[in-house]
Short mmCIF file of C-alpha atoms in Angstrom, two decimals:
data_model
loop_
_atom_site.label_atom_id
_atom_site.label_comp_id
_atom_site.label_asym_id
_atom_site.label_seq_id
_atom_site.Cartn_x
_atom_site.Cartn_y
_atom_site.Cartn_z
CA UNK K 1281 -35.00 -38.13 -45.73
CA UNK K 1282 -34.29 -35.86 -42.63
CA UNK K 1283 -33.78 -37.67 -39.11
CA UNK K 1284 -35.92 -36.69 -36.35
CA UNK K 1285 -33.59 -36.85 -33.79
CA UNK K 1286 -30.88 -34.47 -35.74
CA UNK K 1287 -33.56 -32.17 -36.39
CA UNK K 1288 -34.04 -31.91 -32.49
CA UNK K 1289 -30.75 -31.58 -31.77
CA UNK K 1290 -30.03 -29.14 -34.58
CA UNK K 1291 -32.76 -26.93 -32.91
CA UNK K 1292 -31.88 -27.55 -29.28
CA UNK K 1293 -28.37 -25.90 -30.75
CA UNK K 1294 -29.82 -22.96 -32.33
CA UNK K 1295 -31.81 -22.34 -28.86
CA UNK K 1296 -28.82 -22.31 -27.02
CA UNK K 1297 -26.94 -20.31 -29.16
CA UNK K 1298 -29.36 -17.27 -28.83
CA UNK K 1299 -29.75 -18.35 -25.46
CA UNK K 1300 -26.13 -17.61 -24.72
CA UNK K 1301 -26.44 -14.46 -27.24
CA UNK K 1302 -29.20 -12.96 -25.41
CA UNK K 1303 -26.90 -13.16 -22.02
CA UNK K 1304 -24.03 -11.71 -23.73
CA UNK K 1305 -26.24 -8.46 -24.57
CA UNK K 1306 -27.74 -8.51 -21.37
CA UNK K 1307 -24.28 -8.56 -19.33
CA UNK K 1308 -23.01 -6.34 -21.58
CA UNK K 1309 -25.92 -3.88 -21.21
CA UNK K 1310 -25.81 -4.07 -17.37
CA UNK K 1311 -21.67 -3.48 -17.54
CA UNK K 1312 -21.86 -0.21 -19.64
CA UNK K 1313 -24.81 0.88 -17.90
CA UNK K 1314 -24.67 -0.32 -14.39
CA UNK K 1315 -27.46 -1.43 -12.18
CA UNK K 1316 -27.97 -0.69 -8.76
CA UNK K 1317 -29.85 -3.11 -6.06
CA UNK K 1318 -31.00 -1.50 -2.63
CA UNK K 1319 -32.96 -3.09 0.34
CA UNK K 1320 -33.38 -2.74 3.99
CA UNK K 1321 -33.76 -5.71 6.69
CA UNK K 1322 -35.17 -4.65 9.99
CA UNK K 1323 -35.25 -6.85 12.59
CA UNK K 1324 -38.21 -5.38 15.44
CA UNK K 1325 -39.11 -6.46 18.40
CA UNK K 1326 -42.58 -5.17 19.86
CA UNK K 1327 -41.74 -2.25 17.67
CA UNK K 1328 -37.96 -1.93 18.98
CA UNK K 1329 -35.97 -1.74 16.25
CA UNK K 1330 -32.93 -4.42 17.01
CA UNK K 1331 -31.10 -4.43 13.69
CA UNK K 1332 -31.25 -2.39 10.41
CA UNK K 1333 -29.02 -4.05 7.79
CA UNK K 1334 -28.76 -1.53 4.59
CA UNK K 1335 -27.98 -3.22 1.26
CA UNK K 1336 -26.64 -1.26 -1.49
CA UNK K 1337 -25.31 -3.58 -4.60
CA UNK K 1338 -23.51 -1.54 -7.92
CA UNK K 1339 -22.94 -3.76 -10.57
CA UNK K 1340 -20.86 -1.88 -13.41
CA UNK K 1341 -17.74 -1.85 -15.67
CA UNK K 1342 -15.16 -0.76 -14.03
CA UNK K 1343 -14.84 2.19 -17.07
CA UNK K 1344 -18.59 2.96 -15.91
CA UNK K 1345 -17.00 3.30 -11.90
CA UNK K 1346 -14.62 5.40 -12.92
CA UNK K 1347 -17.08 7.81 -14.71
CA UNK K 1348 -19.45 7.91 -11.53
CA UNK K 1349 -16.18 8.73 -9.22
CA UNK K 1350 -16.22 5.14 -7.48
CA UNK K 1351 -11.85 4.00 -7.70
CA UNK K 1352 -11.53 2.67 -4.11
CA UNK K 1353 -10.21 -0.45 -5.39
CA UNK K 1354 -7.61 1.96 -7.03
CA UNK K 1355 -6.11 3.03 -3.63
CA UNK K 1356 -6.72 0.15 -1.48
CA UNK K 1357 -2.87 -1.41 -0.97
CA UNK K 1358 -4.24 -4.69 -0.17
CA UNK K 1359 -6.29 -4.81 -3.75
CA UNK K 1360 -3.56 -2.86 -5.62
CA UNK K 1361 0.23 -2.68 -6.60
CA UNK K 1362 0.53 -0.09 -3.55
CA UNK K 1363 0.84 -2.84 -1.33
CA UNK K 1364 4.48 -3.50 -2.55
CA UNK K 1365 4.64 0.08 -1.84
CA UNK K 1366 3.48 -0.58 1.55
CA UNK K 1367 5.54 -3.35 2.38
CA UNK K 1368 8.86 -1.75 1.09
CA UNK K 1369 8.13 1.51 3.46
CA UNK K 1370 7.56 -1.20 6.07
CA UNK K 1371 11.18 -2.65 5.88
CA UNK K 1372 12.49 0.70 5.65
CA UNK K 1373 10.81 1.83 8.93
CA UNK K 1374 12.10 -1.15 10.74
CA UNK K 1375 15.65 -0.78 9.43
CA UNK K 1376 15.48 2.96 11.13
CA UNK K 1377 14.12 1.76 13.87
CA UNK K 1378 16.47 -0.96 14.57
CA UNK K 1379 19.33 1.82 13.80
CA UNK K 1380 17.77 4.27 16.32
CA UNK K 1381 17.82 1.48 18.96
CA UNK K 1382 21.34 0.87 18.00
CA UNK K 1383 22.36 4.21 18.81
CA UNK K 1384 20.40 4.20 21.90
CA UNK K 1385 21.97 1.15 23.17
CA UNK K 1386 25.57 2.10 22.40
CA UNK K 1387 25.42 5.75 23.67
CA UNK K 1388 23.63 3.98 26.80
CA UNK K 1389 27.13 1.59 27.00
CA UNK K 1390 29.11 4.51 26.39
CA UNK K 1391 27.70 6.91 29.23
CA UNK K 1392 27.69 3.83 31.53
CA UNK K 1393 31.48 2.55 31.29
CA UNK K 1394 32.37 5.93 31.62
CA UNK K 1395 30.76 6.12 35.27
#
């Protein structure tokens, strides 16, 4: 004799299963296709125009970026390894600068003791 209750919850679980199915193919649609979302905002005053805010929103795989030339995440050092890159050539600039003031400094001593 089936149970009422299970035979809800058996159900509820089969809903939520395609449910979570249906978002999966959906997601996975948008990702290999990408979607785009524009709008405008214009803020006017007796028909002065005080602020335009442009919205442009790509939502894509990052494979799907690549294909439609967008990488700026690629060569940005603060979202990339290149920022270890950029750090190193930091300490290297300082160490020459440092040197070149140290040379400055003692050929200043030098000419001066000399006078």
């Amino acid at each position: 004799m089936p149970v009422p209750g299970r035979a809800r919850e058996t159900a509820r679980r089969q809903d939520h299963r395609q449910e979570s199915t249906n978002l999966a193919d959906i997601l996975e649609r948008v990702l290999d296709k990408g979607i785009v979302i524009a709008g405008d905002i214009r803020v006017n005053l007796l028909d002065i125009e005080l602020l335009t805010i442009k919205i442009r929103l790509l939502v894509a795989s990052v494979d799907k970026a690549r294909e439609m030339g967008i990488d700026w995440w690629e060569h940005d050092p603060t979202l990339s390894s290149g920022q270890r890159d950029v750090l190193e050539e930091n300490r290297r600039l300082r160490e020459r600068i440092g040197a070149l003031e140290q040379e400055r400094t003692d050929g200043r001593a030098v000419e001066g003791g000399d006078g």
